[in-house]
Coordinates of C-alpha atoms and ligand atoms in Angstrom, one line a residue:
Chain A
M1 CA 140.8 86.8 118.3
E2 CA 139.7 87.6 114.7
L3 CA 137.3 90.3 113.5
L4 CA 133.8 88.9 112.8
K5 CA 132.2 90.6 109.9
I6 CA 129.1 89.6 108.0
E7 CA 127.9 91.9 105.1
G8 CA 124.3 92.9 105.3
A9 CA 121.8 91.3 102.9
K10 CA 118.2 91.8 102.1
H11 CA 117.0 89.9 105.0
T12 CA 120.0 89.8 107.3
P13 CA 121.8 92.5 109.2
Y14 CA 125.3 93.8 108.8
I15 CA 127.4 92.5 111.7
C16 CA 130.8 93.7 112.6
F17 CA 132.4 92.6 115.9
D18 CA 135.8 94.2 116.3
P19 CA 138.0 92.7 119.1
E20 CA 140.7 95.4 118.7
K21 CA 138.4 98.4 119.0
H22 CA 136.1 96.6 121.3
Q23 CA 133.1 97.5 119.2
L24 CA 130.2 95.2 118.3
E25 CA 127.8 96.4 115.7
I26 CA 124.5 95.0 114.4
T27 CA 122.7 97.1 111.8
G28 CA 119.9 96.5 109.3
E29 CA 116.9 94.2 109.1
S30 CA 116.8 90.7 110.5
Y31 CA 114.7 88.0 108.8
P32 CA 117.1 85.2 108.3
E33 CA 115.6 82.0 106.8
N34 CA 117.3 80.1 109.6
T35 CA 117.8 82.4 112.5
S36 CA 119.8 80.2 114.8
E37 CA 122.1 79.2 112.0
F38 CA 122.7 82.8 111.1
F39 CA 123.3 84.0 114.6
G40 CA 125.0 80.7 115.8
R41 CA 128.5 81.9 115.1
I42 CA 128.1 85.3 116.7
F43 CA 127.5 83.6 120.1
D44 CA 130.6 81.4 119.8
W45 CA 132.6 84.5 118.9
L46 CA 131.0 86.5 121.8
N47 CA 131.6 83.9 124.5
E48 CA 135.3 83.5 123.5
Y49 CA 135.7 87.3 123.3
L50 CA 134.1 88.0 126.7
A51 CA 136.2 85.4 128.4
G52 CA 139.4 87.1 127.0
I53 CA 138.8 90.7 128.0
N54 CA 139.6 92.5 131.3
D55 CA 138.5 96.1 132.0
E56 CA 138.4 97.4 128.5
T57 CA 135.2 99.3 127.6
V58 CA 133.2 97.4 125.2
T59 CA 130.7 99.3 123.1
V60 CA 127.7 97.5 121.6
N61 CA 125.8 99.4 118.9
V62 CA 122.5 98.0 117.6
K63 CA 120.3 99.6 115.0
L64 CA 117.5 97.4 113.9
Y65 CA 114.0 98.3 112.9
Y66 CA 112.5 95.3 111.3
F67 CA 113.2 91.9 112.8
N68 CA 111.3 88.6 113.1
S69 CA 110.2 87.0 116.3
S70 CA 113.1 84.6 116.4
S71 CA 115.6 87.4 115.9
S72 CA 114.0 89.2 118.9
K73 CA 114.6 86.1 121.0
I74 CA 118.2 85.9 119.8
L75 CA 118.7 89.6 120.6
M76 CA 117.3 89.1 124.1
D77 CA 119.8 86.2 124.6
F78 CA 122.6 88.4 123.2
F79 CA 121.8 91.2 125.6
T80 CA 121.5 88.8 128.5
I81 CA 125.0 87.3 127.8
L82 CA 126.4 90.9 127.8
D83 CA 124.5 91.8 130.9
D84 CA 125.8 88.7 132.7
A85 CA 129.3 89.7 131.7
A86 CA 128.7 93.2 133.0
A87 CA 127.5 91.7 136.3
D88 CA 130.8 89.8 136.3
G89 CA 132.7 93.1 136.3
K90 CA 133.2 93.7 132.6
N91 CA 132.8 97.2 131.3
I92 CA 130.0 97.0 128.7
V93 CA 127.8 99.8 127.2
A94 CA 125.0 98.9 124.9
N95 CA 123.4 101.6 122.6
W96 CA 120.0 101.0 121.0
F97 CA 119.6 103.4 118.1
Y98 CA 116.2 104.3 116.8
E99 CA 115.0 106.7 114.1
A100 CA 113.0 109.6 115.3
D101 CA 110.3 109.3 112.7
L102 CA 109.7 105.6 113.1
E103 CA 107.4 105.5 116.0
E104 CA 108.0 102.1 117.5
G105 CA 111.8 102.1 117.5
L106 CA 112.0 103.5 121.0
E107 CA 109.5 101.0 122.3
Y108 CA 111.6 98.1 121.0
G109 CA 114.6 99.6 122.8
E110 CA 112.6 99.8 126.0
D111 CA 111.5 96.2 125.6
F112 CA 115.1 95.0 125.3
Q113 CA 116.2 97.2 128.1
E114 CA 113.6 95.8 130.4
D115 CA 115.5 92.9 131.9
I116 CA 119.0 94.4 131.8
E117 CA 120.4 94.8 135.3
S118 CA 124.1 95.5 135.2
M119 CA 125.0 96.8 131.8
K120 CA 124.6 100.4 130.7
F121 CA 121.8 100.4 128.1
N122 CA 121.3 103.7 126.2
L123 CA 118.4 104.5 124.0
I124 CA 119.6 106.9 121.3
E125 CA 117.5 108.8 118.8
I126 CA 119.0 109.4 115.4
E127 CA 117.8 111.6 112.5
E128 CA 117.6 109.7 109.3
Chain B
M1 CA 98.0 98.5 119.9
A2 CA 96.5 95.5 121.7
K3 CA 97.7 95.1 125.3
D4 CA 98.5 91.6 126.4
D5 CA 97.9 92.2 130.1
N6 CA 94.7 90.1 130.2
M7 CA 95.8 87.5 127.8
F8 CA 98.4 86.2 130.3
K9 CA 96.5 86.8 133.5
E10 CA 95.9 83.1 134.2
D11 CA 99.6 82.2 133.7
E12 CA 100.7 84.9 136.0
D13 CA 98.3 83.8 138.7
R14 CA 99.6 80.3 138.4
I15 CA 103.2 81.4 138.7
S16 CA 102.5 83.3 141.9
R17 CA 100.5 80.4 143.3
V18 CA 103.4 78.1 142.8
G19 CA 105.7 80.7 144.4
E20 CA 103.5 80.8 147.5
L21 CA 103.6 77.0 147.8
L22 CA 107.4 77.0 147.6
A23 CA 107.6 79.7 150.4
D24 CA 106.1 77.1 152.8
D25 CA 108.8 75.9 155.2
A26 CA 107.3 72.4 155.2
V27 CA 108.5 71.8 151.6
K28 CA 112.0 73.2 151.9
D29 CA 115.4 71.5 151.6
T30 CA 114.6 68.5 149.4
P31 CA 116.4 67.9 146.1
L32 CA 113.0 68.3 144.3
Y33 CA 112.5 71.6 146.1
T34 CA 115.9 73.0 145.0
E35 CA 115.4 71.8 141.4
F36 CA 111.9 73.1 141.2
K37 CA 112.8 76.5 142.5
A38 CA 115.5 76.8 139.9
F39 CA 113.0 75.6 137.3
L40 CA 110.5 78.2 138.4
G41 CA 113.1 80.9 138.1
D42 CA 113.8 79.9 134.5
Y43 CA 110.2 79.6 133.7
K44 CA 109.5 83.1 135.0
R45 CA 112.3 84.5 132.9
L46 CA 111.1 82.7 129.7
F47 CA 107.5 83.8 130.4
K48 CA 108.5 87.4 130.6
Q49 CA 110.6 87.0 127.4
F50 CA 107.7 85.3 125.6
R51 CA 105.3 88.1 126.6
R52 CA 107.7 90.7 125.2
I53 CA 108.4 88.8 122.0
V54 CA 104.6 88.5 121.4
R55 CA 104.3 92.3 122.0
M56 CA 107.2 93.1 119.7
S57 CA 106.0 90.7 117.0
D58 CA 102.6 92.3 117.0
R59 CA 104.2 95.7 116.6
Q60 CA 106.5 94.4 113.9
Q61 CA 103.5 93.0 111.9
H62 CA 101.5 96.1 112.3
G63 CA 104.5 98.2 111.2
L64 CA 105.2 96.1 108.1
V65 CA 101.6 95.9 107.1
S66 CA 101.1 99.7 107.3
E67 CA 104.3 100.3 105.5
L68 CA 103.1 98.1 102.6
E69 CA 99.7 99.7 102.6
Q70 CA 101.2 103.2 102.5
A71 CA 103.6 102.1 99.7
F72 CA 100.7 100.6 97.7
E73 CA 98.4 103.6 98.2
S74 CA 101.1 106.2 97.2
F75 CA 102.1 104.1 94.2
I76 CA 98.4 103.9 93.0
R77 CA 97.9 107.7 93.6
T78 CA 101.1 108.5 91.7
L79 CA 100.1 106.2 88.9
V80 CA 96.7 107.9 88.6
T81 CA 98.3 111.4 88.8
V82 CA 100.8 110.6 86.1
I83 CA 98.2 109.2 83.7
E84 CA 95.9 112.2 84.3
A85 CA 98.7 114.7 84.0
K86 CA 98.8 113.9 80.3
H87 CA 95.4 115.5 79.9
N88 CA 95.3 118.9 81.5
N89 CA 91.5 119.2 82.0
T90 CA 91.1 115.9 83.7
A91 CA 94.0 116.3 86.1
G92 CA 92.8 115.6 89.6
H93 CA 89.5 114.1 88.4
S94 CA 90.0 110.6 89.9
N95 CA 91.3 112.1 93.2
R96 CA 88.2 114.3 93.5
V97 CA 85.8 111.5 92.6
T98 CA 87.5 109.5 95.3
E99 CA 86.9 112.2 97.9
Y100 CA 83.2 112.5 96.8
V101 CA 82.6 108.7 96.9
L102 CA 84.3 108.4 100.3
F103 CA 82.0 111.2 101.5
L104 CA 78.9 109.5 100.1
G105 CA 80.0 106.1 101.3
A106 CA 80.7 107.4 104.9
N107 CA 77.2 109.0 105.0
L108 CA 75.7 105.8 103.6
G109 CA 77.1 104.1 106.7
L110 CA 79.8 102.0 105.0
K111 CA 82.5 100.5 107.3
N112 CA 86.2 101.2 107.1
D113 CA 87.1 98.1 105.1
E114 CA 84.3 98.9 102.6
L115 CA 85.5 102.5 102.3
E116 CA 89.0 101.1 101.4
V117 CA 87.5 99.2 98.5
L118 CA 85.6 102.3 97.4
K119 CA 88.7 104.4 97.7
Y120 CA 90.7 102.2 95.3
A121 CA 87.8 101.7 92.9
G122 CA 87.4 105.5 92.9
L123 CA 91.1 106.2 92.3
L124 CA 91.3 103.6 89.5
H125 CA 87.9 103.9 87.8
D126 CA 89.2 105.7 84.7
I127 CA 92.7 104.1 84.5
G128 CA 91.5 102.4 81.3
K129 CA 91.7 105.8 79.5
I130 CA 95.3 105.0 79.0
G131 CA 94.0 102.5 76.4
I132 CA 92.2 105.2 74.4
P133 CA 93.9 106.9 71.4
D134 CA 94.8 110.5 72.2
S135 CA 92.9 111.7 69.1
V136 CA 89.7 110.6 70.9
L137 CA 90.7 111.1 74.4
T138 CA 91.8 114.8 74.0
K139 CA 89.2 115.8 71.4
N140 CA 87.6 119.1 71.9
G141 CA 83.9 119.0 71.4
R142 CA 81.2 116.4 70.7
F143 CA 82.2 112.9 69.8
T144 CA 81.0 111.2 66.6
P145 CA 79.1 107.9 67.3
E146 CA 82.3 106.0 66.5
E147 CA 84.4 108.1 68.7
R148 CA 81.9 107.7 71.5
N149 CA 82.1 104.0 71.1
T150 CA 85.9 104.1 71.3
M151 CA 85.7 106.3 74.3
N152 CA 83.3 104.0 76.0
Q153 CA 85.8 101.2 75.8
H154 CA 87.8 102.8 78.6
S155 CA 85.8 101.0 81.3
V156 CA 86.6 97.7 79.6
W157 CA 90.2 98.7 79.6
T158 CA 90.0 99.6 83.3
K159 CA 88.8 96.1 84.1
K160 CA 91.5 94.5 81.9
I161 CA 94.3 96.5 83.5
L162 CA 93.1 95.9 87.0
D163 CA 92.5 92.2 86.5
G164 CA 96.2 92.0 85.7
I165 CA 97.2 93.3 89.1
R166 CA 97.6 90.9 92.0
L167 CA 95.5 92.9 94.4
P168 CA 95.3 92.2 98.1
R169 CA 92.5 89.8 99.0
S170 CA 90.5 92.7 100.5
L171 CA 90.5 94.6 97.2
K172 CA 89.5 91.7 94.9
T173 CA 86.2 93.4 93.9
V174 CA 87.8 96.6 92.8
P175 CA 88.2 95.7 89.1
M176 CA 84.5 94.9 88.6
I177 CA 83.4 97.9 90.7
A178 CA 85.6 100.2 88.7
A179 CA 84.5 98.7 85.4
C180 CA 80.8 99.4 86.1
H181 CA 81.1 103.2 86.9
H182 CA 79.2 104.1 83.6
E183 CA 76.4 101.6 84.1
K184 CA 73.0 103.3 84.6
I185 CA 70.3 102.1 86.9
D186 CA 67.8 101.7 84.0
G187 CA 70.2 99.5 82.1
T188 CA 71.2 102.0 79.4
G189 CA 74.8 102.4 80.5
Y190 CA 77.9 100.6 79.5
P191 CA 79.9 98.4 79.1
F192 CA 77.7 95.5 80.3
N193 CA 74.2 97.2 80.0
V194 CA 73.3 95.8 83.4
K195 CA 70.6 97.5 85.5
G196 CA 69.5 98.1 89.1
D197 CA 70.9 95.6 91.6
E198 CA 72.9 93.9 88.9
I199 CA 75.3 96.9 89.1
P200 CA 77.6 96.6 92.1
F201 CA 76.5 99.1 94.8
F202 CA 79.9 100.7 95.0
S203 CA 79.8 101.4 91.2
R204 CA 76.5 103.2 91.7
I205 CA 78.2 105.4 94.3
I206 CA 81.0 106.1 91.9
A207 CA 78.5 107.0 89.1
V208 CA 77.2 109.8 91.3
G209 CA 80.7 111.0 92.3
D210 CA 81.9 110.8 88.7
V211 CA 79.1 112.8 87.2
F212 CA 79.1 115.3 90.0
D213 CA 82.8 116.0 89.3
A214 CA 82.3 116.1 85.5
L215 CA 79.6 118.8 86.0
T216 CA 81.3 120.8 88.6
S217 CA 84.8 121.1 87.2
K218 CA 86.3 122.4 84.0
R219 CA 86.5 119.6 81.4
D220 CA 87.4 119.2 77.7
Y221 CA 84.0 118.0 76.8
P222 CA 81.1 120.5 76.7
K223 CA 78.5 119.6 79.2
Y224 CA 75.0 118.7 78.1
D225 CA 71.8 118.9 80.0
K226 CA 69.2 116.8 78.1
D227 CA 69.9 117.9 74.5
E228 CA 71.1 121.3 75.3
D229 CA 74.8 122.0 74.7
L230 CA 76.4 123.9 77.5
S231 CA 79.8 125.4 78.0
F232 CA 83.0 123.7 79.2
D233 CA 82.8 125.5 82.5
P234 CA 81.5 124.2 85.8
M235 CA 77.8 124.2 86.2
S236 CA 76.0 125.9 89.0
M237 CA 75.4 123.8 92.1
D238 CA 71.7 124.2 91.8
R239 CA 71.6 122.9 88.3
C240 CA 74.0 120.1 89.2
F241 CA 71.9 118.9 92.1
R242 CA 68.8 119.2 90.0
I243 CA 70.3 116.8 87.4
L244 CA 71.2 114.3 90.2
D245 CA 67.6 114.6 91.5
E246 CA 65.9 114.2 88.1
D247 CA 68.1 111.4 86.9
R248 CA 67.5 109.1 89.9
D249 CA 65.9 105.9 88.8
V250 CA 67.2 106.6 85.3
H251 CA 70.9 107.0 85.7
F252 CA 71.5 107.0 89.5
D253 CA 70.7 104.8 92.5
P254 CA 68.0 106.7 94.4
E255 CA 69.6 105.8 97.8
V256 CA 72.9 107.4 96.8
V257 CA 71.2 110.5 95.3
N258 CA 69.1 110.9 98.5
I259 CA 72.3 111.0 100.5
A260 CA 73.9 113.5 98.2
L261 CA 70.9 115.7 98.5
K262 CA 70.5 115.2 102.3
Y263 CA 74.1 116.2 102.9
R264 CA 74.2 118.8 100.1
K265 CA 75.8 121.5 102.3
D266 CA 78.7 119.3 103.3
F267 CA 79.0 118.0 99.8
E268 CA 79.4 121.6 98.5
E269 CA 81.9 122.4 101.1
L270 CA 84.0 119.4 100.1
W271 CA 83.8 120.6 96.5
L272 CA 85.0 124.0 97.6
E273 CA 87.8 122.6 99.6
L274 CA 89.0 120.4 96.7
H275 CA 88.8 123.3 94.2
R276 CA 90.4 125.7 96.5
N277 CA 93.4 123.3 96.9
Q278 CA 93.5 123.0 93.1
A279 CA 93.6 126.8 92.8
D280 CA 96.4 127.0 95.3
A281 CA 98.3 124.3 93.5
S282 CA 98.0 126.0 90.1
L283 CA 99.1 129.3 91.6
K284 CA 102.3 127.7 92.9
N285 CA 103.1 126.2 89.5
Ligands
LIG1 FE1 84.9 107.0 83.2

């Protein structure tokens, strides 16, 4: 399994999915012109990766403040896939990071957390 | 932030009605029942997702808009501060005028969106002074008629400069309002020599705030009352309010002057607050 790395750009987030360290990171802003095209390959990667792991602890770090509606749909699907895998017995911890001085960051985290059932989903405040 | 609870009430009721129908033993165990039950499950999940996406998207829009508004306002304020900093005795003028016109505007019953327009017109009314040569702009003492003429061009410059900015739709009237801050109600002002209702109402508010600040703060130009030359120093409040009172229907809009006089106590307090801050700031420097 190869490392999946996409450098951040003005309207798209930095993505780094590391299959050796079992760390998945999404950071930045998300306004892709074509959201499903941009995120398409991360789902292919993710499904293959999840099928291949056993009881390793997978850490998912997400730090996003501005994202468009289709990105929020994609993120919900992303967390749902991880949550389903956790329900299947995989060891997955998701961390939603938000900046203390940006009021709504915490609320976004809570919104994403809402339908998570099996996976650990932490809301973590960071100083910026 | 708007709550979406009521917006989706009907859809929620419908989902629970369908759920109740499916709970009836009579309809169980047909292929259609099984399929429909699964479909309802997916539908519920999507519905919840949709609600959350709408909620988040509203918050995102609100966040982006206010971030842009804040960036715009702080940019404008900095621009004004930078331009005025060049000229020591006018430093803070536009900012104080803005506070005065917002005070007058609020007491005249203007709505928030109107106060926004007034705020930017107040902040930017003298921006055209950047187009006036320093020899005139920073002259100590009375202007010659030629210099006066040059100086009076600053409101034309204000309009030219502001017309060049792609302002948000809600601020489209700002350049014209700012350009008319030296018009007088009797038509003897500049640059368009318009009178009465031909002068935008917000310009008539700025005229009062502008003169009030010129009279009550230290300026480079000696103050005049009729033909009498006065000092550079701030004028007494009594004298200042008398000038506003006497010049209604000549220079000022009587409605605006009435408000200034009616709320004189608060107006003076605002003056004190603005000048106290200024004193604090100069002590720190
Ligand atoms: Fe002016």
